[in-house]
């Protein structure tokens, strides 16, 4: 049983709960391709409440996860740019966050138009991540060892939007649910999210 449990512990399986919901304006690809500089905003992150974790600690964890996910998204887009699949300049995270902090964001709410002006960019990528843990790795291992099939140990409901600053409108929106099994990490889920969402993202010219 020990060797079986160890085998389960190192295997991470990712699944998509259903077809992604995608909204795209007719001019999305054109507008996206004429944008020169794009910024990735810190995502809004919601984490399932845990026992014995106070509200201040939870807020700090959500803030930390937001910064980590923002960096993951930025790094993913930057890699695609280096591969010649994205031609827009991606504003670095440090500059983005410094400008937002100076403007008092997010404590001081800003409209999309105001964000565009503050950041001095042509496009803004915003996102929301709702993170839950349906069951622990320990419980999932026990169920799977008894033939119960693959169990979900962490789940992310994600929404990603692209706003065009010149036209002052949202041109693309993607929403989906991603499930991870034993051994999956948030970083791995974010990588899967970006891989999957890019198949219809108007910035990416080649998703092979």
PDB file of C-alpha atoms in Angstrom:
ATOM      1  CA  UNK A   1       0.000   0.000   0.000  1.00  0.00           C
ATOM      2  CA  UNK A   2       2.885   2.363   0.794  1.00  0.00           C
ATOM      3  CA  UNK A   3       4.346   2.087  -2.706  1.00  0.00           C
ATOM      4  CA  UNK A   4       0.898   2.594  -4.222  1.00  0.00           C
ATOM      5  CA  UNK A   5       0.344   5.752  -2.196  1.00  0.00           C
ATOM      6  CA  UNK A   6       3.766   7.066  -3.187  1.00  0.00           C
ATOM      7  CA  UNK A   7       2.928   6.486  -6.839  1.00  0.00           C
ATOM      8  CA  UNK A   8      -0.319   8.444  -6.484  1.00  0.00           C
ATOM      9  CA  UNK A   9       1.467  11.270  -4.690  1.00  0.00           C
ATOM     10  CA  UNK A  10       3.749  12.110  -7.628  1.00  0.00           C
ATOM     11  CA  UNK A  11       1.165  11.914 -10.393  1.00  0.00           C
ATOM     12  CA  UNK A  12      -0.649  15.131 -11.264  1.00  0.00           C
ATOM     13  CA  UNK A  13      -3.566  14.896 -13.679  1.00  0.00           C
ATOM     14  CA  UNK A  14      -5.373  17.933 -15.067  1.00  0.00           C
ATOM     15  CA  UNK A  15      -8.868  17.965 -16.510  1.00  0.00           C
ATOM     16  CA  UNK A  16     -11.236  20.553 -17.963  1.00  0.00           C
ATOM     17  CA  UNK A  17     -14.714  20.483 -16.448  1.00  0.00           C
ATOM     18  CA  UNK A  18     -16.507  21.558 -19.620  1.00  0.00           C
ATOM     19  CA  UNK A  19     -16.064  23.582 -22.788  1.00  0.00           C
ATOM     20  CA  UNK A  20     -14.627  27.040 -22.223  1.00  0.00           C
ATOM     21  CA  UNK A  21     -16.910  30.032 -22.661  1.00  0.00           C
ATOM     22  CA  UNK A  22     -15.326  32.564 -25.009  1.00  0.00           C
ATOM     23  CA  UNK A  23     -16.561  35.974 -26.098  1.00  0.00           C
ATOM     24  CA  UNK A  24     -14.767  37.804 -28.888  1.00  0.00           C
ATOM     25  CA  UNK A  25     -15.769  40.914 -30.774  1.00  0.00           C
ATOM     26  CA  UNK A  26     -15.613  40.799 -34.589  1.00  0.00           C
ATOM     27  CA  UNK A  27     -12.698  43.258 -34.566  1.00  0.00           C
ATOM     28  CA  UNK A  28     -10.803  41.600 -31.679  1.00  0.00           C
ATOM     29  CA  UNK A  29      -7.953  40.144 -33.758  1.00  0.00           C
ATOM     30  CA  UNK A  30      -7.415  43.385 -35.669  1.00  0.00           C
ATOM     31  CA  UNK A  31      -7.450  45.560 -32.530  1.00  0.00           C
ATOM     32  CA  UNK A  32      -5.203  43.163 -30.625  1.00  0.00           C
ATOM     33  CA  UNK A  33      -2.607  43.090 -33.399  1.00  0.00           C
ATOM     34  CA  UNK A  34      -2.337  46.897 -33.645  1.00  0.00           C
ATOM     35  CA  UNK A  35      -1.783  47.247 -29.910  1.00  0.00           C
ATOM     36  CA  UNK A  36       1.874  47.970 -29.196  1.00  0.00           C
ATOM     37  CA  UNK A  37       2.142  47.705 -25.410  1.00  0.00           C
ATOM     38  CA  UNK A  38       0.043  45.455 -23.146  1.00  0.00           C
ATOM     39  CA  UNK A  39      -0.113  45.252 -19.342  1.00  0.00           C
ATOM     40  CA  UNK A  40      -1.090  42.290 -17.168  1.00  0.00           C
ATOM     41  CA  UNK A  41      -3.038  43.502 -14.136  1.00  0.00           C
ATOM     42  CA  UNK A  42      -2.754  41.770 -10.750  1.00  0.00           C
ATOM     43  CA  UNK A  43      -5.609  39.232 -10.806  1.00  0.00           C
ATOM     44  CA  UNK A  44      -8.464  39.272  -8.348  1.00  0.00           C
ATOM     45  CA  UNK A  45      -7.983  36.072  -6.324  1.00  0.00           C
ATOM     46  CA  UNK A  46     -10.540  34.375  -4.104  1.00  0.00           C
ATOM     47  CA  UNK A  47      -9.402  31.426  -1.980  1.00  0.00           C
ATOM     48  CA  UNK A  48     -11.717  29.024  -0.200  1.00  0.00           C
ATOM     49  CA  UNK A  49     -11.826  29.778   3.522  1.00  0.00           C
ATOM     50  CA  UNK A  50      -9.925  27.328   5.708  1.00  0.00           C
ATOM     51  CA  UNK A  51     -10.421  26.389   9.347  1.00  0.00           C
ATOM     52  CA  UNK A  52      -8.133  28.128  11.839  1.00  0.00           C
ATOM     53  CA  UNK A  53      -7.074  30.764   9.267  1.00  0.00           C
ATOM     54  CA  UNK A  54      -8.070  34.305  10.251  1.00  0.00           C
ATOM     55  CA  UNK A  55      -9.307  36.896   7.773  1.00  0.00           C
ATOM     56  CA  UNK A  56      -6.068  38.921   7.788  1.00  0.00           C
ATOM     57  CA  UNK A  57      -3.990  35.825   6.981  1.00  0.00           C
ATOM     58  CA  UNK A  58      -6.430  34.892   4.213  1.00  0.00           C
ATOM     59  CA  UNK A  59      -6.211  38.384   2.687  1.00  0.00           C
ATOM     60  CA  UNK A  60      -2.423  38.186   2.738  1.00  0.00           C
ATOM     61  CA  UNK A  61      -2.501  34.765   1.080  1.00  0.00           C
ATOM     62  CA  UNK A  62      -4.830  36.086  -1.639  1.00  0.00           C
ATOM     63  CA  UNK A  63      -2.530  39.063  -2.197  1.00  0.00           C
ATOM     64  CA  UNK A  64       0.497  36.757  -2.474  1.00  0.00           C
ATOM     65  CA  UNK A  65      -1.299  34.414  -4.881  1.00  0.00           C
ATOM     66  CA  UNK A  66      -2.356  37.407  -6.986  1.00  0.00           C
ATOM     67  CA  UNK A  67       1.263  38.538  -7.333  1.00  0.00           C
ATOM     68  CA  UNK A  68       2.438  35.000  -8.126  1.00  0.00           C
ATOM     69  CA  UNK A  69      -0.238  34.450 -10.780  1.00  0.00           C
ATOM     70  CA  UNK A  70       0.451  37.852 -12.347  1.00  0.00           C
ATOM     71  CA  UNK A  71       4.128  36.899 -12.672  1.00  0.00           C
ATOM     72  CA  UNK A  72       3.194  33.481 -14.112  1.00  0.00           C
ATOM     73  CA  UNK A  73       0.946  35.104 -16.740  1.00  0.00           C
ATOM     74  CA  UNK A  74       3.582  37.707 -17.595  1.00  0.00           C
ATOM     75  CA  UNK A  75       6.315  35.045 -17.902  1.00  0.00           C
ATOM     76  CA  UNK A  76       4.108  32.881 -20.106  1.00  0.00           C
ATOM     77  CA  UNK A  77       3.372  35.767 -22.489  1.00  0.00           C
ATOM     78  CA  UNK A  78       7.038  36.808 -22.498  1.00  0.00           C
ATOM     79  CA  UNK A  79       8.107  33.286 -23.480  1.00  0.00           C
ATOM     80  CA  UNK A  80       5.664  33.338 -26.378  1.00  0.00           C
ATOM     81  CA  UNK A  81       7.041  36.715 -27.443  1.00  0.00           C
ATOM     82  CA  UNK A  82      10.576  35.286 -27.429  1.00  0.00           C
ATOM     83  CA  UNK A  83       9.282  32.435 -29.609  1.00  0.00           C
ATOM     84  CA  UNK A  84       7.922  34.945 -32.128  1.00  0.00           C
ATOM     85  CA  UNK A  85       4.278  34.085 -31.410  1.00  0.00           C
ATOM     86  CA  UNK A  86       3.412  37.442 -29.792  1.00  0.00           C
ATOM     87  CA  UNK A  87       4.597  40.777 -31.187  1.00  0.00           C
ATOM     88  CA  UNK A  88       3.209  43.178 -28.589  1.00  0.00           C
ATOM     89  CA  UNK A  89       5.511  44.550 -25.882  1.00  0.00           C
ATOM     90  CA  UNK A  90       4.469  43.198 -22.469  1.00  0.00           C
ATOM     91  CA  UNK A  91       4.892  45.814 -19.738  1.00  0.00           C
ATOM     92  CA  UNK A  92       7.022  44.286 -16.990  1.00  0.00           C
ATOM     93  CA  UNK A  93       5.280  43.434 -13.728  1.00  0.00           C
ATOM     94  CA  UNK A  94       7.420  45.747 -11.576  1.00  0.00           C
ATOM     95  CA  UNK A  95       6.586  48.792 -13.710  1.00  0.00           C
ATOM     96  CA  UNK A  96       2.898  47.844 -13.884  1.00  0.00           C
ATOM     97  CA  UNK A  97       2.577  47.459 -10.120  1.00  0.00           C
ATOM     98  CA  UNK A  98       4.612  50.580  -9.339  1.00  0.00           C
ATOM     99  CA  UNK A  99       2.313  52.702 -11.521  1.00  0.00           C
ATOM    100  CA  UNK A 100      -0.784  51.111  -9.989  1.00  0.00           C
ATOM    101  CA  UNK A 101       0.526  51.681  -6.460  1.00  0.00           C
ATOM    102  CA  UNK A 102       1.218  55.333  -7.222  1.00  0.00           C
ATOM    103  CA  UNK A 103      -2.381  55.690  -8.423  1.00  0.00           C
ATOM    104  CA  UNK A 104      -3.689  54.055  -5.218  1.00  0.00           C
ATOM    105  CA  UNK A 105      -4.996  50.933  -6.979  1.00  0.00           C
ATOM    106  CA  UNK A 106      -6.738  48.646  -6.016  1.00  0.00           C
ATOM    107  CA  UNK A 107      -7.785  50.469  -2.816  1.00  0.00           C
ATOM    108  CA  UNK A 108      -8.738  53.340  -5.110  1.00  0.00           C
ATOM    109  CA  UNK A 109     -10.909  51.655  -7.796  1.00  0.00           C
ATOM    110  CA  UNK A 110     -10.121  52.707 -11.367  1.00  0.00           C
ATOM    111  CA  UNK A 111     -12.111  52.296 -14.551  1.00  0.00           C
ATOM    112  CA  UNK A 112     -10.543  50.532 -17.521  1.00  0.00           C
ATOM    113  CA  UNK A 113     -10.022  53.906 -19.198  1.00  0.00           C
ATOM    114  CA  UNK A 114      -8.242  55.226 -16.102  1.00  0.00           C
ATOM    115  CA  UNK A 115      -6.076  52.093 -15.910  1.00  0.00           C
ATOM    116  CA  UNK A 116      -5.056  52.568 -19.540  1.00  0.00           C
ATOM    117  CA  UNK A 117      -4.041  56.172 -18.838  1.00  0.00           C
ATOM    118  CA  UNK A 118      -2.176  55.317 -15.628  1.00  0.00           C
ATOM    119  CA  UNK A 119      -0.238  52.483 -17.277  1.00  0.00           C
ATOM    120  CA  UNK A 120       0.256  54.177 -20.653  1.00  0.00           C
ATOM    121  CA  UNK A 121      -0.590  51.027 -22.608  1.00  0.00           C
ATOM    122  CA  UNK A 122      -2.761  50.041 -25.565  1.00  0.00           C
ATOM    123  CA  UNK A 123      -4.294  46.928 -24.002  1.00  0.00           C
ATOM    124  CA  UNK A 124      -4.997  45.578 -20.531  1.00  0.00           C
ATOM    125  CA  UNK A 125      -5.311  41.921 -19.498  1.00  0.00           C
ATOM    126  CA  UNK A 126      -7.413  41.468 -16.361  1.00  0.00           C
ATOM    127  CA  UNK A 127      -8.385  38.210 -14.667  1.00  0.00           C
ATOM    128  CA  UNK A 128     -10.247  36.583 -11.801  1.00  0.00           C
ATOM    129  CA  UNK A 129      -9.245  33.314 -10.097  1.00  0.00           C
ATOM    130  CA  UNK A 130     -11.532  31.462  -7.706  1.00  0.00           C
ATOM    131  CA  UNK A 131      -9.449  28.744  -6.020  1.00  0.00           C
ATOM    132  CA  UNK A 132     -10.875  25.829  -4.032  1.00  0.00           C
ATOM    133  CA  UNK A 133      -9.673  22.493  -2.629  1.00  0.00           C
ATOM    134  CA  UNK A 134     -12.549  19.984  -2.899  1.00  0.00           C
ATOM    135  CA  UNK A 135     -10.588  17.386  -0.896  1.00  0.00           C
ATOM    136  CA  UNK A 136      -7.155  16.763   0.594  1.00  0.00           C
ATOM    137  CA  UNK A 137      -4.439  14.686  -1.090  1.00  0.00           C
ATOM    138  CA  UNK A 138      -4.729  12.144   1.742  1.00  0.00           C
ATOM    139  CA  UNK A 139      -8.460  11.566   1.219  1.00  0.00           C
ATOM    140  CA  UNK A 140      -8.042  11.487  -2.572  1.00  0.00           C
ATOM    141  CA  UNK A 141      -5.289   8.873  -2.292  1.00  0.00           C
ATOM    142  CA  UNK A 142      -7.476   6.647  -0.123  1.00  0.00           C
ATOM    143  CA  UNK A 143     -10.408   6.888  -2.542  1.00  0.00           C
ATOM    144  CA  UNK A 144      -8.219   6.213  -5.587  1.00  0.00           C
ATOM    145  CA  UNK A 145      -6.439   3.279  -3.915  1.00  0.00           C
ATOM    146  CA  UNK A 146      -9.860   1.677  -3.448  1.00  0.00           C
ATOM    147  CA  UNK A 147     -10.712   2.020  -7.123  1.00  0.00           C
ATOM    148  CA  UNK A 148     -12.648   5.266  -6.798  1.00  0.00           C
ATOM    149  CA  UNK A 149     -11.053   6.876  -9.833  1.00  0.00           C
ATOM    150  CA  UNK A 150      -9.197  10.186 -10.182  1.00  0.00           C
ATOM    151  CA  UNK A 151     -10.245  12.730  -7.555  1.00  0.00           C
ATOM    152  CA  UNK A 152     -10.016  16.527  -7.725  1.00  0.00           C
ATOM    153  CA  UNK A 153      -7.770  17.997  -5.038  1.00  0.00           C
ATOM    154  CA  UNK A 154      -7.630  21.558  -6.287  1.00  0.00           C
ATOM    155  CA  UNK A 155      -9.778  23.563  -8.655  1.00  0.00           C
ATOM    156  CA  UNK A 156      -9.559  26.981 -10.295  1.00  0.00           C
ATOM    157  CA  UNK A 157     -12.446  28.877 -11.886  1.00  0.00           C
ATOM    158  CA  UNK A 158     -10.820  31.484 -14.106  1.00  0.00           C
ATOM    159  CA  UNK A 159     -11.968  34.456 -16.163  1.00  0.00           C
ATOM    160  CA  UNK A 160      -9.516  36.365 -18.375  1.00  0.00           C
ATOM    161  CA  UNK A 161     -10.408  39.536 -20.283  1.00  0.00           C
ATOM    162  CA  UNK A 162      -8.643  41.780 -22.788  1.00  0.00           C
ATOM    163  CA  UNK A 163      -9.571  45.463 -22.911  1.00  0.00           C
ATOM    164  CA  UNK A 164      -8.664  47.701 -25.853  1.00  0.00           C
ATOM    165  CA  UNK A 165      -7.658  51.151 -24.633  1.00  0.00           C
ATOM    166  CA  UNK A 166      -8.297  53.079 -27.849  1.00  0.00           C
ATOM    167  CA  UNK A 167     -11.803  51.707 -28.416  1.00  0.00           C
ATOM    168  CA  UNK A 168     -12.481  51.658 -24.646  1.00  0.00           C
ATOM    169  CA  UNK A 169     -14.100  48.246 -24.717  1.00  0.00           C
ATOM    170  CA  UNK A 170     -13.587  44.586 -23.885  1.00  0.00           C
ATOM    171  CA  UNK A 171     -12.638  42.670 -27.036  1.00  0.00           C
ATOM    172  CA  UNK A 172     -12.095  39.171 -25.606  1.00  0.00           C
ATOM    173  CA  UNK A 173     -13.251  37.190 -22.588  1.00  0.00           C
ATOM    174  CA  UNK A 174     -12.457  33.629 -21.574  1.00  0.00           C
ATOM    175  CA  UNK A 175     -13.898  31.621 -18.666  1.00  0.00           C
ATOM    176  CA  UNK A 176     -13.239  28.023 -17.701  1.00  0.00           C
ATOM    177  CA  UNK A 177     -12.827  25.604 -14.786  1.00  0.00           C
ATOM    178  CA  UNK A 178      -9.626  23.607 -14.312  1.00  0.00           C
ATOM    179  CA  UNK A 179      -9.268  20.608 -12.005  1.00  0.00           C
ATOM    180  CA  UNK A 180      -6.041  19.191 -10.610  1.00  0.00           C
ATOM    181  CA  UNK A 181      -5.525  15.822  -8.959  1.00  0.00           C
ATOM    182  CA  UNK A 182      -2.977  14.574  -6.424  1.00  0.00           C
ATOM    183  CA  UNK A 183       0.376  16.293  -6.816  1.00  0.00           C
ATOM    184  CA  UNK A 184      -0.899  19.230  -8.866  1.00  0.00           C
ATOM    185  CA  UNK A 185       0.298  22.722  -7.995  1.00  0.00           C
ATOM    186  CA  UNK A 186      -1.097  26.194  -8.602  1.00  0.00           C
ATOM    187  CA  UNK A 187       1.807  26.940 -10.950  1.00  0.00           C
ATOM    188  CA  UNK A 188       1.030  23.879 -13.058  1.00  0.00           C
ATOM    189  CA  UNK A 189      -2.651  24.825 -13.221  1.00  0.00           C
ATOM    190  CA  UNK A 190      -1.782  28.377 -14.313  1.00  0.00           C
ATOM    191  CA  UNK A 191       0.453  26.981 -17.070  1.00  0.00           C
ATOM    192  CA  UNK A 192      -2.441  24.786 -18.254  1.00  0.00           C
ATOM    193  CA  UNK A 193      -4.808  27.747 -18.084  1.00  0.00           C
ATOM    194  CA  UNK A 194      -2.519  29.874 -20.253  1.00  0.00           C
ATOM    195  CA  UNK A 195      -1.912  27.041 -22.733  1.00  0.00           C
ATOM    196  CA  UNK A 196      -5.637  26.407 -23.089  1.00  0.00           C
ATOM    197  CA  UNK A 197      -6.780  30.044 -23.185  1.00  0.00           C
ATOM    198  CA  UNK A 198      -4.133  30.993 -25.766  1.00  0.00           C
ATOM    199  CA  UNK A 199      -5.772  28.774 -28.366  1.00  0.00           C
ATOM    200  CA  UNK A 200      -8.287  31.584 -28.872  1.00  0.00           C
ATOM    201  CA  UNK A 201      -6.363  34.563 -27.482  1.00  0.00           C
ATOM    202  CA  UNK A 202      -6.080  37.211 -30.246  1.00  0.00           C
ATOM    203  CA  UNK A 203      -2.485  38.149 -29.309  1.00  0.00           C
ATOM    204  CA  UNK A 204      -1.076  34.696 -30.069  1.00  0.00           C
ATOM    205  CA  UNK A 205      -0.465  34.119 -33.767  1.00  0.00           C
ATOM    206  CA  UNK A 206       0.610  30.474 -33.585  1.00  0.00           C
ATOM    207  CA  UNK A 207      -0.458  28.127 -30.777  1.00  0.00           C
ATOM    208  CA  UNK A 208       1.189  24.929 -32.059  1.00  0.00           C
TER     209      UNK A 208
END
